[in-house]
Amino acid sequence: MSDVVASRRAALVVAAAGFLLLTPLHAHAQWWKRAPVDFEECADAAEKAANKTEKTAALADCNAKFAGRRKPGGGYSYYDFLQDRTFDIAGPNPTPEEQKRIDESYTAYLANQRRSNEAAQAAARQQREQREQQEQQARQQQVALRTEVERVPAPVARVPVPVERPKVQQSVTPRPKGAPCTKGSFSCEWPRLSESLSDLKKLFTPAPSKPAKKG
C-alpha cells in the first residue's frame, strides 16, 4: 500500500506543479494583502490581479495551496481525479487522517479495477473458447456429412417389367340361384338378356303346323 500511496501523491504533486509551470516565476509574488483561508477566497483575490498573466499565475497558486472546495451547506469537499470521486473533509485541505482514508480508498479502487479487468478478460476468453468450440463442432459435422454421402452407392437404373394383360374371361359362371344380384353386374343382367333373346327367337320362328285330322 505504501508504494500505491507514494505513486498517488507523486501524481498529485506533478499535477499541481503543472499549474505553476504555466506562467513565469515572477508572477508568483504575494499579491494579496493577507493570506487567504481557502480556495474560494484565494480565487476571489486572484480575480483582482493586474493582468491576465498574473491572474493565471494566481489561480495556479490557489490550486496548489488548497485541495478542498467549499460546500453549499458548510464544510469542504475534496475531488480525487485518480478515483474520479469526491470526499468530504473538514477544512480547505485534508487532514492526515482524511488523507489516509483517501489513500485507502484509492487502494481499494485499484483492487476493484483489477478484479473488473480480470473478470472482463475471463468473460472474453470464455466467449472465445465457446465460439471456437462451436466452429470445431460445425467442421466435424460437415466432415461426417460428407463422409456419409460418399458411402451411399449411386442408384441403379431399373428396367420396367412388362405387366401381363388380364385374360378375357371366356365363360360366365352362372350366378347361384338365390344369390344376391348386384345391379349393373354382368352376372346379374345376363339371365334377363338370355330370356329376352329366347323370346325374340320364338317370335321369328314359325310354329309347326298341326296335321289334319282324318274322318
PDB file of C-alpha atoms in Angstrom, residues 22 43 127 163 172 196:
ATOM      1  CA  LEU A  22       2.124  27.566 -16.962  1.00  0.00           C
ATOM      2  CA  ALA A  43      -9.634  32.777  -6.238  1.00  0.00           C
ATOM      3  CA  GLN A 127     -16.708 -16.432 -25.199  1.00  0.00           C
ATOM      4  CA  VAL A 163     -47.267 -56.092 -66.977  1.00  0.00           C
ATOM      5  CA  VAL A 172     -69.570 -66.593 -67.451  1.00  0.00           C
ATOM      6  CA  SER A 196     -85.150 -61.696 -73.913  1.00  0.00           C
TER       7      SER A 196
END
